GROMACS .gro file of N, CA and C in nm:
model
  354
    1MET      N    1  -0.294   2.452 -11.516
    1MET     CA    2  -0.317   2.290 -11.594
    1MET      C    3  -0.338   2.390 -11.699
    2ASP      N    4  -0.270   2.362 -11.770
    2ASP     CA    5  -0.267   2.405 -11.972
    2ASP      C    6  -0.425   2.264 -12.050
    3ASN      N    7  -0.429   2.349 -12.153
    3ASN     CA    8  -0.513   2.220 -12.229
    3ASN      C    9  -0.453   2.127 -12.286
    4SER      N   10  -0.341   2.209 -12.286
    4SER     CA   11  -0.217   2.042 -12.421
    4SER      C   12  -0.134   1.953 -12.291
    5THR      N   13  -0.234   1.974 -12.151
    5THR     CA   14  -0.146   1.882 -12.045
    5THR      C   15  -0.266   1.824 -12.072
    6ARG      N   16  -0.415   1.886 -12.040
    6ARG     CA   17  -0.551   1.805 -12.019
    6ARG      C   18  -0.507   1.688 -12.131
    7ARG      N   19  -0.463   1.713 -12.284
    7ARG     CA   20  -0.545   1.672 -12.400
    7ARG      C   21  -0.437   1.559 -12.371
    8ARG      N   22  -0.316   1.594 -12.345
    8ARG     CA   23  -0.194   1.456 -12.380
    8ARG      C   24  -0.233   1.387 -12.285
    9ARG      N   25  -0.265   1.390 -12.118
    9ARG     CA   26  -0.262   1.313 -12.007
    9ARG      C   27  -0.493   1.212 -12.123
   10PHE      N   28  -0.528   1.281 -12.119
   10PHE     CA   29  -0.675   1.240 -12.222
   10PHE      C   30  -0.643   1.099 -12.334
   11LYS      N   31  -0.519   1.231 -12.381
   11LYS     CA   32  -0.514   1.050 -12.464
   11LYS      C   33  -0.348   0.975 -12.434
   12GLY      N   34  -0.280   0.973 -12.310
   12GLY     CA   35  -0.263   0.885 -12.313
   12GLY      C   36  -0.260   0.782 -12.206
   13ARG      N   37  -0.425   0.794 -12.091
   13ARG     CA   38  -0.538   0.720 -12.084
   13ARG      C   39  -0.633   0.653 -12.182
   14VAL      N   40  -0.598   0.698 -12.350
   14VAL     CA   41  -0.689   0.626 -12.406
   14VAL      C   42  -0.553   0.506 -12.504
   15SER      N   43  -0.425   0.522 -12.499
   15SER     CA   44  -0.319   0.472 -12.565
   15SER      C   45  -0.344   0.426 -12.418
   16LEU      N   46  -0.325   0.392 -12.295
   16LEU     CA   47  -0.284   0.282 -12.200
   16LEU      C   48  -0.422   0.194 -12.233
   17GLU      N   49  -0.563   0.289 -12.258
   17GLU     CA   50  -0.717   0.129 -12.305
   17GLU      C   51  -0.623   0.038 -12.380
   18ARG      N   52  -0.668   0.079 -12.535
   18ARG     CA   53  -0.552   0.021 -12.616
   18ARG      C   54  -0.457  -0.146 -12.598
   19THR      N   55  -0.407  -0.097 -12.501
   19THR     CA   56  -0.299  -0.129 -12.491
   19THR      C   57  -0.350  -0.248 -12.418
   20PHE      N   58  -0.428  -0.238 -12.290
   20PHE     CA   59  -0.458  -0.358 -12.223
   20PHE      C   60  -0.621  -0.453 -12.284
   21ILE      N   61  -0.671  -0.331 -12.345
   21ILE     CA   62  -0.832  -0.419 -12.403
   21ILE      C   63  -0.791  -0.461 -12.531
   22THR      N   64  -0.715  -0.420 -12.583
   22THR     CA   65  -0.690  -0.507 -12.749
   22THR      C   66  -0.629  -0.646 -12.778
   23PRO      N   67  -0.548  -0.704 -12.688
   23PRO     CA   68  -0.476  -0.827 -12.606
   23PRO      C   69  -0.571  -0.888 -12.568
   24VAL      N   70  -0.650  -0.846 -12.488
   24VAL     CA   71  -0.789  -0.914 -12.425
   24VAL      C   72  -0.883  -0.977 -12.558
   25ASN      N   73  -0.915  -0.847 -12.618
   25ASN     CA   74  -1.007  -0.898 -12.654
   25ASN      C   75  -0.963  -1.015 -12.867
   26THR      N   76  -0.859  -0.924 -12.829
   26THR     CA   77  -0.767  -1.024 -12.946
   26THR      C   78  -0.787  -1.211 -12.890
   27ALA      N   79  -0.732  -1.220 -12.769
   27ALA     CA   80  -0.756  -1.346 -12.725
   27ALA      C   81  -0.896  -1.434 -12.687
   28PHE      N   82  -1.005  -1.327 -12.642
   28PHE     CA   83  -1.092  -1.381 -12.613
   28PHE      C   84  -1.256  -1.344 -12.708
   29GLY      N   85  -1.210  -1.285 -12.826
   29GLY     CA   86  -1.292  -1.286 -13.010
   29GLY      C   87  -1.451  -1.242 -12.924
   30SER      N   88  -1.529  -1.279 -12.973
   30SER     CA   89  -1.650  -1.159 -12.935
   30SER      C   90  -1.684  -1.300 -12.853
   31ALA      N   91  -1.654  -1.429 -12.787
   31ALA     CA   92  -1.734  -1.495 -12.639
   31ALA      C   93  -1.753  -1.410 -12.582
   32ALA      N   94  -1.566  -1.310 -12.582
   32ALA     CA   95  -1.632  -1.231 -12.388
   32ALA      C   96  -1.516  -1.151 -12.419
   33PRO      N   97  -1.571  -1.021 -12.493
   33PRO     CA   98  -1.524  -0.907 -12.472
   33PRO      C   99  -1.518  -0.804 -12.370
   34LEU      N  100  -1.413  -0.703 -12.373
   34LEU     CA  101  -1.364  -0.673 -12.248
   34LEU      C  102  -1.466  -0.503 -12.307
   35ALA      N  103  -1.514  -0.507 -12.228
   35ALA     CA  104  -1.613  -0.311 -12.359
   35ALA      C  105  -1.466  -0.179 -12.229
   36GLY      N  106  -1.434  -0.221 -12.137
   36GLY     CA  107  -1.339  -0.092 -12.085
   36GLY      C  108  -1.299  -0.182 -11.955
   37MET      N  109  -1.210  -0.049 -11.948
   37MET     CA  110  -1.100  -0.036 -11.798
   37MET      C  111  -1.146  -0.055 -11.648
   38THR      N  112  -1.263   0.029 -11.684
   38THR     CA  113  -1.304   0.026 -11.552
   38THR      C  114  -1.375  -0.100 -11.449
   39ARG      N  115  -1.294  -0.036 -11.357
   39ARG     CA  116  -1.384  -0.151 -11.243
   39ARG      C  117  -1.488  -0.260 -11.292
   40ASP      N  118  -1.560  -0.172 -11.322
   40ASP     CA  119  -1.749  -0.229 -11.350
   40ASP      C  120  -1.707  -0.326 -11.473
   41ALA      N  121  -1.685  -0.254 -11.604
   41ALA     CA  122  -1.608  -0.370 -11.664
   41ALA      C  123  -1.571  -0.399 -11.692
   42ILE      N  124  -1.446  -0.449 -11.617
   42ILE     CA  125  -1.351  -0.575 -11.558
   42ILE      C  126  -1.453  -0.666 -11.502
   43GLN      N  127  -1.500  -0.674 -11.422
   43GLN     CA  128  -1.642  -0.740 -11.308
   43GLN      C  129  -1.753  -0.777 -11.372
   44ALA      N  130  -1.773  -0.728 -11.486
   44ALA     CA  131  -1.889  -0.762 -11.548
   44ALA      C  132  -1.826  -0.884 -11.636
   45TRP      N  133  -1.673  -0.849 -11.707
   45TRP     CA  134  -1.641  -0.930 -11.813
   45TRP      C  135  -1.541  -1.067 -11.789
   46VAL      N  136  -1.519  -1.055 -11.676
   46VAL     CA  137  -1.460  -1.168 -11.554
   46VAL      C  138  -1.645  -1.311 -11.604
   47PRO      N  139  -1.694  -1.322 -11.587
   47PRO     CA  140  -1.816  -1.382 -11.616
   47PRO      C  141  -1.809  -1.480 -11.713
   48LEU      N  142  -1.811  -1.346 -11.849
   48LEU     CA  143  -1.804  -1.394 -11.964
   48LEU      C  144  -1.667  -1.463 -11.991
   49ALA      N  145  -1.602  -1.412 -11.929
   49ALA     CA  146  -1.465  -1.530 -11.903
   49ALA      C  147  -1.495  -1.660 -11.890
   50GLU      N  148  -1.541  -1.613 -11.814
   50GLU     CA  149  -1.503  -1.809 -11.718
   50GLU      C  150  -1.588  -1.826 -11.791
   51ALA      N  151  -1.657  -1.829 -11.905
   51ALA     CA  152  -1.774  -1.866 -11.957
   51ALA      C  153  -1.758  -1.938 -12.070
   52ALA      N  154  -1.655  -1.859 -12.099
   52ALA     CA  155  -1.586  -1.831 -12.323
   52ALA      C  156  -1.435  -1.936 -12.206
   53TYR      N  157  -1.439  -1.920 -12.147
   53TYR     CA  158  -1.209  -2.028 -12.104
   53TYR      C  159  -1.287  -2.114 -11.977
   54PRO      N  160  -1.266  -2.212 -11.924
   54PRO     CA  161  -1.260  -2.240 -11.796
   54PRO      C  162  -1.206  -2.213 -11.715
   55ASP      N  163  -1.089  -2.224 -11.789
   55ASP     CA  164  -0.948  -2.163 -11.645
   55ASP      C  165  -0.984  -2.083 -11.542
   56THR      N  166  -1.075  -2.058 -11.420
   56THR     CA  167  -1.108  -1.945 -11.387
   56THR      C  168  -0.984  -1.876 -11.316
   57ASN      N  169  -0.884  -1.925 -11.253
   57ASN     CA  170  -0.760  -1.907 -11.223
   57ASN      C  171  -0.681  -1.800 -11.309
   58ASN      N  172  -0.675  -1.809 -11.456
   58ASN     CA  173  -0.554  -1.716 -11.550
   58ASN      C  174  -0.699  -1.653 -11.547
   59ILE      N  175  -0.813  -1.662 -11.564
   59ILE     CA  176  -0.937  -1.530 -11.564
   59ILE      C  177  -0.887  -1.459 -11.471
   60ARG      N  178  -0.863  -1.510 -11.377
   60ARG     CA  179  -0.898  -1.376 -11.262
   60ARG      C  180  -0.732  -1.328 -11.282
   61LYS      N  181  -0.628  -1.447 -11.289
   61LYS     CA  182  -0.449  -1.356 -11.314
   61LYS      C  183  -0.473  -1.222 -11.370
   62ILE      N  184  -0.585  -1.222 -11.512
   62ILE     CA  185  -0.612  -1.099 -11.621
   62ILE      C  186  -0.681  -1.063 -11.506
   63ALA      N  187  -0.743  -1.055 -11.452
   63ALA     CA  188  -0.899  -0.953 -11.408
   63ALA      C  189  -0.742  -0.864 -11.345
   64ALA      N  190  -0.664  -0.957 -11.266
   64ALA     CA  191  -0.585  -0.848 -11.185
   64ALA      C  192  -0.453  -0.756 -11.214
   65VAL      N  193  -0.413  -0.847 -11.329
   65VAL     CA  194  -0.367  -0.674 -11.379
   65VAL      C  195  -0.457  -0.642 -11.432
   66LEU      N  196  -0.551  -0.657 -11.506
   66LEU     CA  197  -0.619  -0.556 -11.529
   66LEU      C  198  -0.698  -0.445 -11.461
   67MET      N  199  -0.721  -0.504 -11.326
   67MET     CA  200  -0.762  -0.383 -11.254
   67MET      C  201  -0.649  -0.316 -11.147
   68GLU      N  202  -0.520  -0.380 -11.161
   68GLU     CA  203  -0.365  -0.291 -11.148
   68GLU      C  204  -0.343  -0.186 -11.240
   69ALA      N  205  -0.388  -0.226 -11.389
   69ALA     CA  206  -0.357  -0.107 -11.459
   69ALA      C  207  -0.439   0.015 -11.455
   70SER      N  208  -0.553   0.001 -11.450
   70SER     CA  209  -0.716   0.085 -11.462
   70SER      C  210  -0.679   0.097 -11.272
   71ALA      N  211  -0.671   0.074 -11.172
   71ALA     CA  212  -0.568   0.163 -11.061
   71ALA      C  213  -0.532   0.220 -11.173
   72ARG      N  214  -0.390   0.226 -11.160
   72ARG     CA  215  -0.246   0.314 -11.242
   72ARG      C  216  -0.366   0.435 -11.287
   73GLY      N  217  -0.376   0.326 -11.421
   73GLY     CA  218  -0.401   0.525 -11.471
   73GLY      C  219  -0.523   0.566 -11.484
   74ASP      N  220  -0.540   0.588 -11.342
   74ASP     CA  221  -0.708   0.680 -11.274
   74ASP      C  222  -0.574   0.748 -11.219
   75LEU      N  223  -0.451   0.720 -11.107
   75LEU     CA  224  -0.375   0.744 -11.155
   75LEU      C  225  -0.289   0.849 -11.163
   76MET      N  226  -0.279   0.831 -11.275
   76MET     CA  227  -0.136   0.870 -11.421
   76MET      C  228  -0.270   1.027 -11.432
   77ALA      N  229  -0.378   1.035 -11.451
   77ALA     CA  230  -0.453   1.080 -11.536
   77ALA      C  231  -0.575   1.184 -11.434
   78ASP      N  232  -0.479   1.166 -11.296
   78ASP     CA  233  -0.568   1.287 -11.236
   78ASP      C  234  -0.501   1.357 -11.136
   79HIS      N  235  -0.545   1.494 -11.236
   79HIS     CA  236  -0.524   1.641 -11.188
   79HIS      C  237  -0.465   1.667 -11.067
   80SER      N  238  -0.567   1.603 -11.046
   80SER     CA  239  -0.565   1.677 -10.833
   80SER      C  240  -0.393   1.603 -10.779
   81ARG      N  241  -0.339   1.537 -10.854
   81ARG     CA  242  -0.184   1.433 -10.785
   81ARG      C  243  -0.124   1.570 -10.807
   82ASP      N  244  -0.138   1.608 -10.955
   82ASP     CA  245  -0.071   1.697 -10.894
   82ASP      C  246  -0.035   1.869 -10.813
   83VAL      N  247  -0.148   1.888 -10.815
   83VAL     CA  248  -0.115   1.993 -10.652
   83VAL      C  249  -0.083   1.920 -10.503
   84PHE      N  250  -0.078   1.802 -10.466
   84PHE     CA  251  -0.082   1.735 -10.336
   84PHE      C  252   0.005   1.679 -10.417
   85ASP      N  253   0.059   1.592 -10.525
   85ASP     CA  254   0.167   1.512 -10.454
   85ASP      C  255   0.162   1.398 -10.616
   86PRO      N  256   0.232   1.503 -10.690
   86PRO     CA  257   0.290   1.473 -10.825
   86PRO      C  258   0.396   1.326 -10.822
   87GLU      N  259   0.426   1.319 -10.682
   87GLU     CA  260   0.573   1.157 -10.697
   87GLU      C  261   0.435   1.001 -10.663
   88ALA      N  262   0.364   1.088 -10.703
   88ALA     CA  263   0.251   0.984 -10.686
   88ALA      C  264   0.196   0.902 -10.839
   89ARG      N  265   0.222   0.922 -10.890
   89ARG     CA  266   0.192   0.947 -11.036
   89ARG      C  267   0.262   0.804 -11.094
   90PRO      N  268   0.218   0.648 -11.070
   90PRO     CA  269   0.278   0.587 -11.106
   90PRO      C  270   0.363   0.607 -11.209
   91ALA      N  271   0.521   0.568 -11.254
   91ALA     CA  272   0.637   0.622 -11.349
   91ALA      C  273   0.550   0.568 -11.486
   92PRO      N  274   0.582   0.568 -11.564
   92PRO     CA  275   0.541   0.495 -11.761
   92PRO      C  276   0.572   0.381 -11.764
   93GLU      N  277   0.688   0.334 -11.687
   93GLU     CA  278   0.764   0.178 -11.712
   93GLU      C  279   0.636   0.114 -11.653
   94ALA      N  280   0.573   0.160 -11.522
   94ALA     CA  281   0.525   0.076 -11.459
   94ALA      C  282   0.385  -0.018 -11.538
   95MET      N  283   0.374   0.076 -11.682
   95MET     CA  284   0.233   0.032 -11.710
   95MET      C  285   0.265  -0.060 -11.790
   96THR      N  286   0.394  -0.005 -11.917
   96THR     CA  287   0.503  -0.151 -11.994
   96THR      C  288   0.453  -0.257 -11.938
   97GLU      N  289   0.523  -0.334 -11.757
   97GLU     CA  290   0.612  -0.452 -11.684
   97GLU      C  291   0.392  -0.482 -11.733
   98LEU      N  292   0.365  -0.387 -11.647
   98LEU     CA  293   0.194  -0.436 -11.630
   98LEU      C  294   0.173  -0.520 -11.801
   99ALA      N  295   0.099  -0.437 -11.905
   99ALA     CA  296   0.143  -0.478 -12.039
   99ALA      C  297   0.192  -0.595 -12.005
  100LYS      N  298   0.307  -0.597 -12.016
  100LYS     CA  299   0.441  -0.803 -11.995
  100LYS      C  300   0.343  -0.853 -11.945
  101LEU      N  301   0.296  -0.806 -11.815
  101LEU     CA  302   0.207  -0.907 -11.722
  101LEU      C  303   0.094  -0.945 -11.824
  102LEU      N  304   0.020  -0.926 -11.877
  102LEU     CA  305  -0.119  -0.923 -11.908
  102LEU      C  306  -0.095  -1.053 -12.088
  103GLU      N  307   0.079  -0.997 -12.160
  103GLU     CA  308   0.063  -1.059 -12.223
  103GLU      C  309   0.130  -1.158 -12.215
  104LYS      N  310   0.168  -1.205 -12.109
  104LYS     CA  311   0.253  -1.398 -12.040
  104LYS      C  312   0.173  -1.448 -12.000
  105VAL      N  313  -0.003  -1.366 -11.932
  105VAL     CA  314  -0.094  -1.470 -11.901
  105VAL      C  315  -0.173  -1.482 -11.968
  106LEU      N  316  -0.180  -1.306 -12.110
  106LEU     CA  317  -0.239  -1.421 -12.148
  106LEU      C  318  -0.199  -1.553 -12.328
  107SER      N  319  -0.069  -1.573 -12.294
  107SER     CA  320   0.010  -1.700 -12.362
  107SER      C  321  -0.003  -1.810 -12.311
  108GLU      N  322  -0.004  -1.738 -12.142
  108GLU     CA  323  -0.022  -1.891 -12.077
  108GLU      C  324  -0.131  -1.933 -12.101
  109THR      N  325  -0.246  -1.862 -12.139
  109THR     CA  326  -0.364  -1.949 -12.137
  109THR      C  327  -0.373  -2.029 -12.249
  110ARG      N  328  -0.405  -1.891 -12.427
  110ARG     CA  329  -0.353  -1.953 -12.479
  110ARG      C  330  -0.340  -2.110 -12.526
  111ASN      N  331  -0.152  -2.131 -12.482
  111ASN     CA  332  -0.167  -2.269 -12.445
  111ASN      C  333  -0.158  -2.348 -12.356
  112MET      N  334  -0.290  -2.380 -12.301
  112MET     CA  335  -0.335  -2.471 -12.213
  112MET      C  336  -0.413  -2.544 -12.214
  113PRO      N  337  -0.418  -2.672 -12.247
  113PRO     CA  338  -0.577  -2.763 -12.309
  113PRO      C  339  -0.708  -2.637 -12.261
  114GLY      N  340  -0.822  -2.735 -12.320
  114GLY     CA  341  -0.892  -2.645 -12.344
  114GLY      C  342  -0.858  -2.495 -12.378
  115LYS      N  343  -0.822  -2.459 -12.451
  115LYS     CA  344  -0.819  -2.336 -12.560
  115LYS      C  345  -0.954  -2.184 -12.505
  116ILE      N  346  -0.946  -2.121 -12.516
  116ILE     CA  347  -1.034  -2.033 -12.561
  116ILE      C  348  -1.082  -2.120 -12.630
  117LYS      N  349  -1.268  -2.065 -12.594
  117LYS     CA  350  -1.362  -2.063 -12.691
  117LYS      C  351  -1.412  -1.937 -12.806
  118THR      N  352  -1.327  -1.959 -12.892
  118THR     CA  353  -1.415  -1.814 -12.980
  118THR      C  354  -1.547  -1.855 -13.069
   0.00000   0.00000   0.00000
């Protein structure tokens, strides 16, 4: 694999992270910032978000979308997949669908009583 392919995948991963982190941080502001798209970062974000917004069901929905996006992003960036099974990588459209789902859940969260405390 050449450097341009690696660079393209790295940029794709950064773009993916921005696609998901930015709307979460816009919704939750400084009260519960999401620091990254790793499993650990998402798990650390959940209690912060639950403290800022009491609807734990929506927080868990958001976290589930983030976890799925993280897992798919890892598959998209995994260079070993090229050697063993290039078809195992998710299609870019799958990430777009997850981004839309995240925005939908965030929108529901913003529009419910007991809005996010920022």
